[in-house]
């Protein structure tokens, strides 16, 4: 019976060893003095250490300096609590410290086990730096037009709604510009969409160079762009739009051996008490833009209710 039990124990130990070493997440066990007792390959690779370099070392070696003073208090509090484990979904992301000095975000599951008179803690550690980077990329993708790196239509209209609410409360002036590249279809038809994209990027760069940090610009769709000017009356927005129009008119876009000029038409609409939502504000700016295009293009028009 003893030999059978020993065989079963050995088999179970091999199973646990296989799981322990093949786990994608890092696994670390510390004693009551917070010294490393056990560490799997994933953990050593994650933190950039060899196994022998961490044997018997303090866990604080893997924690950024600014968090070390509070870590001992936290561990002791967990040891004395009635809770036996704290899963990842109940924990905020914390930072780990690699051997090269770089910090990286991790999620941790912590469990404790009584070993004679002492309590040992085992942590399962997951590197979430790639996950966080992906989340940031998704957030940017939700807000940003990929070609121009300006805000996309969806996010820009959300901002317009917020500024309307701000106007209703504080009566702060805002002006909205809508601009359209004149005869853009002819650019695509005569030179191809690659040249058309270069023109789109060119006007985007000019817009970014003209707006202030307090202003917001976006690509509304196709060859249409929007600019929200903070603390700006329609008259001052007209001055801004006219300056941008002249610079576009004087510029030359180059793509391989192709050189071309283009112009833009712009419509300006200042927010007022008659504008109830972002759709009405856009309609006003769009009406002014339509007026500019109907009167010869390469012009700026200000929306007036009459």
Tab-separated table of C-alpha atoms in Angstrom:
chain	number	residue	atom	x	y	z
A	1	UNK	CA	0.000	0.000	0.000
A	2	UNK	CA	2.849	2.326	0.809
A	3	UNK	CA	4.454	1.701	-2.613
A	4	UNK	CA	1.116	2.277	-4.370
A	5	UNK	CA	0.686	5.571	-2.527
A	6	UNK	CA	4.246	6.607	-3.372
A	7	UNK	CA	3.616	5.894	-7.047
A	8	UNK	CA	0.383	7.903	-6.979
A	9	UNK	CA	2.148	10.744	-5.186
A	10	UNK	CA	5.002	10.700	-7.709
A	11	UNK	CA	2.523	10.690	-10.595
A	12	UNK	CA	0.616	13.629	-9.147
A	13	UNK	CA	3.875	15.521	-8.577
A	14	UNK	CA	4.809	14.980	-12.220
A	15	UNK	CA	1.401	16.237	-13.297
A	16	UNK	CA	1.685	19.362	-11.169
A	17	UNK	CA	5.252	19.926	-12.385
A	18	UNK	CA	4.107	19.675	-16.008
A	19	UNK	CA	1.290	22.152	-15.413
A	20	UNK	CA	3.546	24.432	-13.354
A	21	UNK	CA	6.303	24.657	-15.952
A	22	UNK	CA	4.116	24.723	-19.049
A	23	UNK	CA	1.744	27.396	-17.751
A	24	UNK	CA	1.649	30.531	-19.888
A	25	UNK	CA	1.201	32.696	-16.774
A	26	UNK	CA	3.997	33.243	-14.282
A	27	UNK	CA	3.711	31.414	-10.942
A	28	UNK	CA	5.649	32.482	-7.843
A	29	UNK	CA	5.470	31.158	-4.273
A	30	UNK	CA	6.886	33.147	-1.353
A	31	UNK	CA	7.376	32.253	2.309
A	32	UNK	CA	6.258	34.233	5.338
A	33	UNK	CA	9.281	36.533	4.936
A	34	UNK	CA	8.349	37.301	1.305
A	35	UNK	CA	11.306	35.349	-0.052
A	36	UNK	CA	10.992	33.398	-3.256
A	37	UNK	CA	10.425	29.668	-2.740
A	38	UNK	CA	9.231	28.621	-6.177
A	39	UNK	CA	9.137	30.204	-9.625
A	40	UNK	CA	8.174	28.730	-12.981
A	41	UNK	CA	9.787	29.359	-16.362
A	42	UNK	CA	7.064	31.768	-17.475
A	43	UNK	CA	7.757	33.974	-14.449
A	44	UNK	CA	11.526	34.003	-15.014
A	45	UNK	CA	11.042	34.911	-18.678
A	46	UNK	CA	8.459	37.547	-17.785
A	47	UNK	CA	10.751	39.308	-15.321
A	48	UNK	CA	14.001	38.623	-17.204
A	49	UNK	CA	15.797	36.558	-14.557
A	50	UNK	CA	17.422	33.130	-14.487
A	51	UNK	CA	15.894	30.748	-11.948
A	52	UNK	CA	19.021	30.692	-9.754
A	53	UNK	CA	19.089	34.510	-9.670
A	54	UNK	CA	15.731	34.629	-7.868
A	55	UNK	CA	16.162	31.618	-5.557
A	56	UNK	CA	15.637	32.856	-1.991
A	57	UNK	CA	15.452	36.493	-3.121
A	58	UNK	CA	12.918	38.965	-1.772
A	59	UNK	CA	9.784	39.427	-3.843
A	60	UNK	CA	10.316	43.196	-3.699
A	61	UNK	CA	13.015	42.683	-6.336
A	62	UNK	CA	10.124	42.300	-8.823
A	63	UNK	CA	8.235	45.379	-7.596
A	64	UNK	CA	8.930	49.017	-8.617
A	65	UNK	CA	10.660	51.019	-5.886
A	66	UNK	CA	7.722	53.367	-5.302
A	67	UNK	CA	5.435	50.456	-4.295
A	68	UNK	CA	7.819	48.449	-2.111
A	69	UNK	CA	7.144	50.257	1.176
A	70	UNK	CA	3.434	49.409	1.073
A	71	UNK	CA	3.817	45.869	-0.247
A	72	UNK	CA	4.892	44.274	3.057
A	73	UNK	CA	1.896	45.826	4.794
A	74	UNK	CA	-0.412	44.551	2.067
A	75	UNK	CA	0.955	40.989	2.224
A	76	UNK	CA	0.660	40.868	6.006
A	77	UNK	CA	-2.895	42.157	5.785
A	78	UNK	CA	-3.799	39.431	3.310
A	79	UNK	CA	-2.124	36.731	5.429
A	80	UNK	CA	-4.225	37.713	8.444
A	81	UNK	CA	-7.490	38.054	6.519
A	82	UNK	CA	-10.119	35.285	6.351
A	83	UNK	CA	-9.872	35.341	2.540
A	84	UNK	CA	-7.904	32.462	1.034
A	85	UNK	CA	-7.596	33.830	-2.502
A	86	UNK	CA	-8.080	36.973	-4.560
A	87	UNK	CA	-8.801	36.295	-8.242
A	88	UNK	CA	-7.696	38.520	-11.129
A	89	UNK	CA	-11.126	39.944	-11.875
A	90	UNK	CA	-11.342	41.460	-8.383
A	91	UNK	CA	-7.949	43.160	-8.633
A	92	UNK	CA	-6.778	46.307	-10.313
A	93	UNK	CA	-3.810	46.086	-12.662
A	94	UNK	CA	-0.479	46.556	-10.853
A	95	UNK	CA	3.069	47.052	-12.121
A	96	UNK	CA	5.936	44.571	-12.214
A	97	UNK	CA	9.649	45.379	-12.529
A	98	UNK	CA	11.822	43.567	-15.052
A	99	UNK	CA	15.515	42.860	-14.619
A	100	UNK	CA	16.332	45.617	-17.132
A	101	UNK	CA	14.505	48.196	-15.002
A	102	UNK	CA	11.412	48.513	-17.197
A	103	UNK	CA	7.955	48.443	-15.633
A	104	UNK	CA	5.026	46.556	-17.120
A	105	UNK	CA	1.357	46.014	-16.154
A	106	UNK	CA	0.310	42.674	-14.649
A	107	UNK	CA	-2.833	41.048	-13.308
A	108	UNK	CA	-2.411	38.801	-10.259
A	109	UNK	CA	-4.289	35.953	-8.578
A	110	UNK	CA	-3.113	35.381	-4.996
A	111	UNK	CA	-3.731	32.286	-2.861
A	112	UNK	CA	-2.415	31.297	0.563
A	113	UNK	CA	-1.701	27.910	2.122
A	114	UNK	CA	-0.783	26.891	5.661
A	115	UNK	CA	2.574	25.087	5.831
A	116	UNK	CA	3.024	23.933	9.458
A	117	UNK	CA	3.183	27.160	11.480
A	118	UNK	CA	3.789	29.391	8.469
A	119	UNK	CA	1.670	30.749	5.653
A	120	UNK	CA	2.987	30.686	2.094
A	121	UNK	CA	1.519	32.780	-0.712
A	122	UNK	CA	1.317	31.747	-4.357
A	123	UNK	CA	0.718	34.311	-7.071
A	124	UNK	CA	-0.322	33.609	-10.646
A	125	UNK	CA	0.891	36.584	-12.688
A	126	UNK	CA	-0.304	37.581	-16.147
A	127	UNK	CA	1.555	40.099	-18.319
A	128	UNK	CA	-1.148	42.359	-19.782
A	129	UNK	CA	1.104	44.848	-21.573
A	130	UNK	CA	0.083	43.501	-25.000
A	131	UNK	CA	-3.558	43.444	-23.958
A	132	UNK	CA	-3.361	47.057	-22.752
A	133	UNK	CA	-1.591	48.121	-25.943
A	134	UNK	CA	-4.341	46.468	-27.985
A	135	UNK	CA	-7.000	48.237	-25.922
A	136	UNK	CA	-5.282	51.568	-26.568
A	137	UNK	CA	-5.180	50.800	-30.286
A	138	UNK	CA	-8.895	49.982	-30.242
A	139	UNK	CA	-9.684	53.214	-28.398
A	140	UNK	CA	-7.685	55.212	-30.948
A	141	UNK	CA	-9.364	53.332	-33.802
A	142	UNK	CA	-12.778	54.218	-32.359
A	143	UNK	CA	-11.896	57.945	-32.398
A	144	UNK	CA	-9.454	58.412	-35.256
A	145	UNK	CA	-9.748	58.474	-39.027
A	146	UNK	CA	-6.981	56.134	-40.255
A	147	UNK	CA	-5.976	58.168	-43.326
A	148	UNK	CA	-5.786	61.634	-41.794
A	149	UNK	CA	-5.286	60.875	-38.057
A	150	UNK	CA	-7.987	63.474	-37.366
A	151	UNK	CA	-11.058	62.595	-35.313
A	152	UNK	CA	-13.606	60.530	-37.182
A	153	UNK	CA	-17.210	61.589	-37.771
A	154	UNK	CA	-18.703	59.609	-34.895
A	155	UNK	CA	-16.391	60.990	-32.244
A	156	UNK	CA	-16.519	64.536	-33.610
A	157	UNK	CA	-20.311	64.634	-33.421
A	158	UNK	CA	-20.135	63.455	-29.801
A	159	UNK	CA	-17.905	66.448	-29.052
A	160	UNK	CA	-20.337	68.799	-30.801
A	161	UNK	CA	-23.153	67.652	-28.531
A	162	UNK	CA	-21.002	68.331	-25.455
A	163	UNK	CA	-20.159	71.829	-26.683
A	164	UNK	CA	-23.843	72.614	-27.267
A	165	UNK	CA	-24.513	71.688	-23.629
A	166	UNK	CA	-21.588	73.861	-22.583
A	167	UNK	CA	-23.015	76.777	-24.596
A	168	UNK	CA	-26.451	76.394	-23.012
A	169	UNK	CA	-24.906	76.559	-19.550
A	170	UNK	CA	-22.073	79.066	-19.918
A	171	UNK	CA	-22.974	80.889	-23.183
A	172	UNK	CA	-19.426	80.293	-24.395
A	173	UNK	CA	-18.907	81.053	-28.088
A	174	UNK	CA	-18.082	78.253	-30.492
A	175	UNK	CA	-17.953	78.248	-34.268
A	176	UNK	CA	-18.142	75.241	-36.526
A	177	UNK	CA	-16.422	75.109	-39.915
A	178	UNK	CA	-17.286	72.649	-42.631
A	179	UNK	CA	-14.969	72.523	-45.613
A	180	UNK	CA	-15.029	70.588	-48.829
A	181	UNK	CA	-12.301	70.049	-51.444
A	182	UNK	CA	-13.476	71.564	-54.698
A	183	UNK	CA	-13.859	69.222	-57.692
A	184	UNK	CA	-12.318	66.358	-55.746
A	185	UNK	CA	-13.955	63.745	-57.985
A	186	UNK	CA	-11.939	65.122	-60.907
A	187	UNK	CA	-8.715	64.602	-58.923
A	188	UNK	CA	-9.554	60.913	-58.448
A	189	UNK	CA	-10.764	60.491	-62.025
A	190	UNK	CA	-7.764	62.193	-63.654
A	191	UNK	CA	-4.935	61.105	-61.350
A	192	UNK	CA	-6.180	58.087	-59.398
A	193	UNK	CA	-7.146	57.473	-55.783
A	194	UNK	CA	-3.544	57.426	-54.551
A	195	UNK	CA	-3.194	61.071	-55.570
A	196	UNK	CA	-6.621	61.749	-54.092
A	197	UNK	CA	-5.449	60.289	-50.777
A	198	UNK	CA	-2.351	62.489	-50.911
A	199	UNK	CA	-4.565	65.552	-51.326
A	200	UNK	CA	-6.652	64.393	-48.335
A	201	UNK	CA	-3.495	64.014	-46.239
A	202	UNK	CA	-2.233	67.414	-47.424
A	203	UNK	CA	-5.329	69.320	-46.323
A	204	UNK	CA	-5.338	67.367	-43.030
A	205	UNK	CA	-1.773	68.508	-42.328
A	206	UNK	CA	-2.682	72.127	-43.115
A	207	UNK	CA	-5.676	71.952	-40.789
A	208	UNK	CA	-3.523	70.565	-37.963
A	209	UNK	CA	-0.953	73.334	-38.490
A	210	UNK	CA	-3.628	76.033	-38.213
A	211	UNK	CA	-5.811	74.925	-35.303
A	212	UNK	CA	-5.019	75.737	-31.684
A	213	UNK	CA	-4.765	73.197	-28.860
A	214	UNK	CA	-8.264	74.194	-27.754
A	215	UNK	CA	-9.739	73.541	-31.217
A	216	UNK	CA	-10.908	70.211	-32.595
A	217	UNK	CA	-10.724	68.960	-36.178
A	218	UNK	CA	-12.152	65.906	-37.872
A	219	UNK	CA	-12.777	64.194	-41.161
A	220	UNK	CA	-16.518	64.188	-41.640
A	221	UNK	CA	-16.436	61.855	-44.632
A	222	UNK	CA	-14.813	61.615	-48.055
A	223	UNK	CA	-13.378	65.044	-48.883
A	224	UNK	CA	-15.369	66.876	-46.167
A	225	UNK	CA	-13.743	68.131	-42.965
A	226	UNK	CA	-14.991	69.807	-39.808
A	227	UNK	CA	-13.242	72.210	-37.433
A	228	UNK	CA	-14.604	73.309	-34.065
A	229	UNK	CA	-13.153	76.643	-32.923
A	230	UNK	CA	-13.423	77.370	-29.192
A	231	UNK	CA	-14.145	80.902	-27.913
A	232	UNK	CA	-14.551	82.079	-31.493
A	233	UNK	CA	-17.288	84.174	-33.054
A	234	UNK	CA	-18.456	83.634	-36.632
A	235	UNK	CA	-16.544	86.731	-37.731
A	236	UNK	CA	-13.261	85.495	-36.230
A	237	UNK	CA	-13.927	82.027	-37.606
A	238	UNK	CA	-14.302	83.634	-41.042
A	239	UNK	CA	-10.834	85.169	-40.662
A	240	UNK	CA	-9.423	81.743	-39.731
A	241	UNK	CA	-11.201	80.067	-42.644
A	242	UNK	CA	-10.061	82.675	-45.141
A	243	UNK	CA	-6.443	82.290	-44.012
A	244	UNK	CA	-6.679	78.515	-44.454
A	245	UNK	CA	-8.375	78.894	-47.850
A	246	UNK	CA	-5.614	81.148	-49.161
A	247	UNK	CA	-2.862	78.811	-47.988
A	248	UNK	CA	-4.541	75.845	-49.691
A	249	UNK	CA	-4.953	77.828	-52.904
A	250	UNK	CA	-1.235	78.713	-52.937
A	251	UNK	CA	-0.010	75.201	-52.133
A	252	UNK	CA	1.192	72.526	-54.552
A	253	UNK	CA	0.616	68.828	-53.868
A	254	UNK	CA	3.312	66.514	-55.215
A	255	UNK	CA	2.962	62.791	-55.786
A	256	UNK	CA	5.731	61.096	-57.760
A	257	UNK	CA	5.921	63.154	-60.990
A	258	UNK	CA	2.462	64.696	-60.509
A	259	UNK	CA	2.034	68.264	-59.259
A	260	UNK	CA	-1.385	69.802	-58.795
A	261	UNK	CA	-3.211	72.658	-57.141
A	262	UNK	CA	-6.580	72.455	-55.469
A	263	UNK	CA	-8.971	74.738	-53.627
A	264	UNK	CA	-11.507	74.403	-50.817
A	265	UNK	CA	-14.870	75.932	-49.975
A	266	UNK	CA	-15.840	76.582	-46.369
A	267	UNK	CA	-19.002	77.245	-44.381
A	268	UNK	CA	-19.057	78.850	-40.918
A	269	UNK	CA	-21.815	78.573	-38.309
A	270	UNK	CA	-21.662	80.009	-34.797
A	271	UNK	CA	-23.667	78.189	-32.126
A	272	UNK	CA	-26.683	80.101	-30.785
A	273	UNK	CA	-29.850	79.467	-28.800
A	274	UNK	CA	-31.727	78.274	-31.903
A	275	UNK	CA	-29.408	75.247	-32.269
A	276	UNK	CA	-30.804	72.385	-30.203
A	277	UNK	CA	-28.529	69.537	-31.243
A	278	UNK	CA	-25.421	68.743	-33.275
A	279	UNK	CA	-27.478	67.875	-36.374
A	280	UNK	CA	-28.881	71.408	-36.516
A	281	UNK	CA	-25.411	72.879	-36.056
A	282	UNK	CA	-23.979	70.781	-38.859
A	283	UNK	CA	-26.925	71.662	-41.110
A	284	UNK	CA	-26.212	75.358	-40.546
A	285	UNK	CA	-22.514	75.002	-41.396
A	286	UNK	CA	-23.381	72.775	-44.347
A	287	UNK	CA	-25.859	75.358	-45.658
A	288	UNK	CA	-23.106	77.993	-45.541
A	289	UNK	CA	-20.746	75.586	-47.319
A	290	UNK	CA	-23.373	74.951	-50.014
A	291	UNK	CA	-23.740	78.719	-50.465
A	292	UNK	CA	-19.974	79.068	-50.966
A	293	UNK	CA	-19.930	76.296	-53.559
A	294	UNK	CA	-22.965	77.672	-55.388
A	295	UNK	CA	-21.283	81.070	-55.646
A	296	UNK	CA	-18.175	79.952	-57.460
A	297	UNK	CA	-16.310	77.735	-54.939
A	298	UNK	CA	-12.953	78.629	-53.337
A	299	UNK	CA	-14.916	80.871	-50.994
A	300	UNK	CA	-15.940	81.197	-47.321
A	301	UNK	CA	-19.560	81.818	-46.323
A	302	UNK	CA	-21.064	82.515	-42.893
A	303	UNK	CA	-24.453	81.015	-42.019
A	304	UNK	CA	-27.190	83.512	-41.229
A	305	UNK	CA	-30.716	82.479	-40.369
A	306	UNK	CA	-32.173	84.873	-42.945
